[in-house]
């Protein structure tokens, strides 16, 4: 890995986990949700600390509790892929009826 490279890059080129994440965002954007799930699962299998990969699974409503826990655990990397690829990806979490702002 080159000096200054991020965890998701190898030798200045995008690593397989990064490429899977980018393909996942593309599939999600096009509404190809099964393909998006496969790509985000590949991303977090290859790089379990990729918070944005977990965000993708959370956005798809795939095992949201696990995804949320992993996003929190790896919060120091939250936004890494979105910044690197200049892509957006959003999700939301229902806290319940009785949560006060």
Short mmCIF file of C-alpha atoms in Angstrom, two decimals:
data_model
loop_
_atom_site.label_atom_id
_atom_site.label_comp_id
_atom_site.label_asym_id
_atom_site.label_seq_id
_atom_site.Cartn_x
_atom_site.Cartn_y
_atom_site.Cartn_z
CA UNK A 1 0.00 0.00 0.00
CA UNK A 2 1.39 3.40 -0.90
CA UNK A 3 2.01 6.03 1.71
CA UNK A 4 -1.07 8.20 2.05
CA UNK A 5 -3.36 5.59 0.54
CA UNK A 6 -6.61 4.91 2.32
CA UNK A 7 -7.64 1.52 3.61
CA UNK A 8 -9.86 0.99 0.57
CA UNK A 9 -7.08 1.61 -1.95
CA UNK A 10 -4.07 -0.43 -2.97
CA UNK A 11 -1.24 1.16 -4.89
CA UNK A 12 -3.38 4.16 -5.80
CA UNK A 13 -6.01 2.02 -7.54
CA UNK A 14 -9.38 1.20 -6.07
CA UNK A 15 -9.37 -2.03 -4.09
CA UNK A 16 -11.98 -4.74 -4.78
CA UNK A 17 -14.07 -3.67 -1.76
CA UNK A 18 -14.15 -0.09 -3.04
CA UNK A 19 -15.18 -1.23 -6.51
CA UNK A 20 -17.93 -3.42 -5.04
CA UNK A 21 -19.19 -0.43 -3.03
CA UNK A 22 -19.29 1.80 -6.14
CA UNK A 23 -21.15 -0.90 -8.09
CA UNK A 24 -23.55 -1.23 -5.14
CA UNK A 25 -24.33 2.49 -5.20
CA UNK A 26 -24.90 2.36 -8.97
CA UNK A 27 -27.25 -0.62 -8.62
CA UNK A 28 -29.08 1.02 -5.70
CA UNK A 29 -29.53 4.23 -7.70
CA UNK A 30 -31.00 2.26 -10.62
CA UNK A 31 -33.35 0.31 -8.35
CA UNK A 32 -31.53 -2.99 -8.91
CA UNK A 33 -31.77 -3.84 -5.22
CA UNK A 34 -30.75 -7.53 -5.31
CA UNK A 35 -27.56 -6.59 -7.20
CA UNK A 36 -26.94 -3.69 -4.79
CA UNK A 37 -27.26 -6.06 -1.83
CA UNK A 38 -24.80 -8.49 -3.39
CA UNK A 39 -22.27 -5.70 -4.04
CA UNK A 40 -22.58 -4.14 -0.56
CA UNK A 41 -22.25 -7.59 1.04
CA UNK A 42 -19.12 -8.18 -1.04
CA UNK A 43 -17.72 -4.82 0.06
CA UNK A 44 -18.16 -5.53 3.78
CA UNK A 45 -16.97 -9.12 3.41
CA UNK A 46 -13.73 -7.85 1.85
CA UNK A 47 -13.47 -4.86 4.20
CA UNK A 48 -15.54 -5.40 7.37
CA UNK A 49 -14.62 -1.92 8.62
CA UNK A 50 -16.15 -0.16 5.61
CA UNK A 51 -18.85 1.89 7.33
CA UNK A 52 -20.27 3.07 3.99
CA UNK A 53 -20.74 -0.56 2.91
CA UNK A 54 -22.81 -1.13 6.04
CA UNK A 55 -24.68 2.09 5.23
CA UNK A 56 -25.59 0.57 1.86
CA UNK A 57 -27.04 -2.52 3.52
CA UNK A 58 -28.89 -0.31 6.01
CA UNK A 59 -30.34 1.78 3.17
CA UNK A 60 -31.63 -1.46 1.61
CA UNK A 61 -33.17 -2.44 4.98
CA UNK A 62 -30.96 -5.54 5.10
CA UNK A 63 -30.28 -6.63 8.69
CA UNK A 64 -30.54 -3.03 9.87
CA UNK A 65 -29.56 -3.70 13.48
CA UNK A 66 -26.29 -5.37 12.47
CA UNK A 67 -25.61 -2.68 9.87
CA UNK A 68 -26.22 0.09 12.41
CA UNK A 69 -23.90 -1.53 14.95
CA UNK A 70 -21.13 -1.88 12.35
CA UNK A 71 -21.59 1.72 11.18
CA UNK A 72 -21.22 2.86 14.79
CA UNK A 73 -18.24 0.57 15.46
CA UNK A 74 -16.43 1.93 12.38
CA UNK A 75 -17.70 5.51 12.63
CA UNK A 76 -14.15 6.83 12.16
CA UNK A 77 -14.42 5.62 8.54
CA UNK A 78 -17.98 6.84 7.97
CA UNK A 79 -18.11 8.77 4.69
CA UNK A 80 -14.80 7.39 3.40
CA UNK A 81 -16.14 5.84 0.18
CA UNK A 82 -18.70 8.60 -0.38
CA UNK A 83 -15.91 11.19 -0.27
CA UNK A 84 -13.47 9.12 -2.33
CA UNK A 85 -16.01 8.42 -5.09
CA UNK A 86 -17.91 11.71 -4.72
CA UNK A 87 -21.17 9.78 -4.39
CA UNK A 88 -24.10 10.20 -2.04
CA UNK A 89 -25.88 7.46 -0.15
CA UNK A 90 -28.46 8.04 2.54
CA UNK A 91 -30.51 6.00 4.93
CA UNK A 92 -32.75 6.64 7.92
CA UNK A 93 -33.55 4.85 11.13
CA UNK A 94 -36.94 4.71 12.84
CA UNK A 95 -36.44 5.40 16.55
CA UNK A 96 -40.03 4.79 17.57
CA UNK A 97 -43.09 6.71 18.61
CA UNK A 98 -41.92 7.78 22.05
CA UNK A 99 -38.57 9.38 21.23
CA UNK A 100 -38.56 13.10 21.97
CA UNK A 101 -36.28 15.51 20.05
#
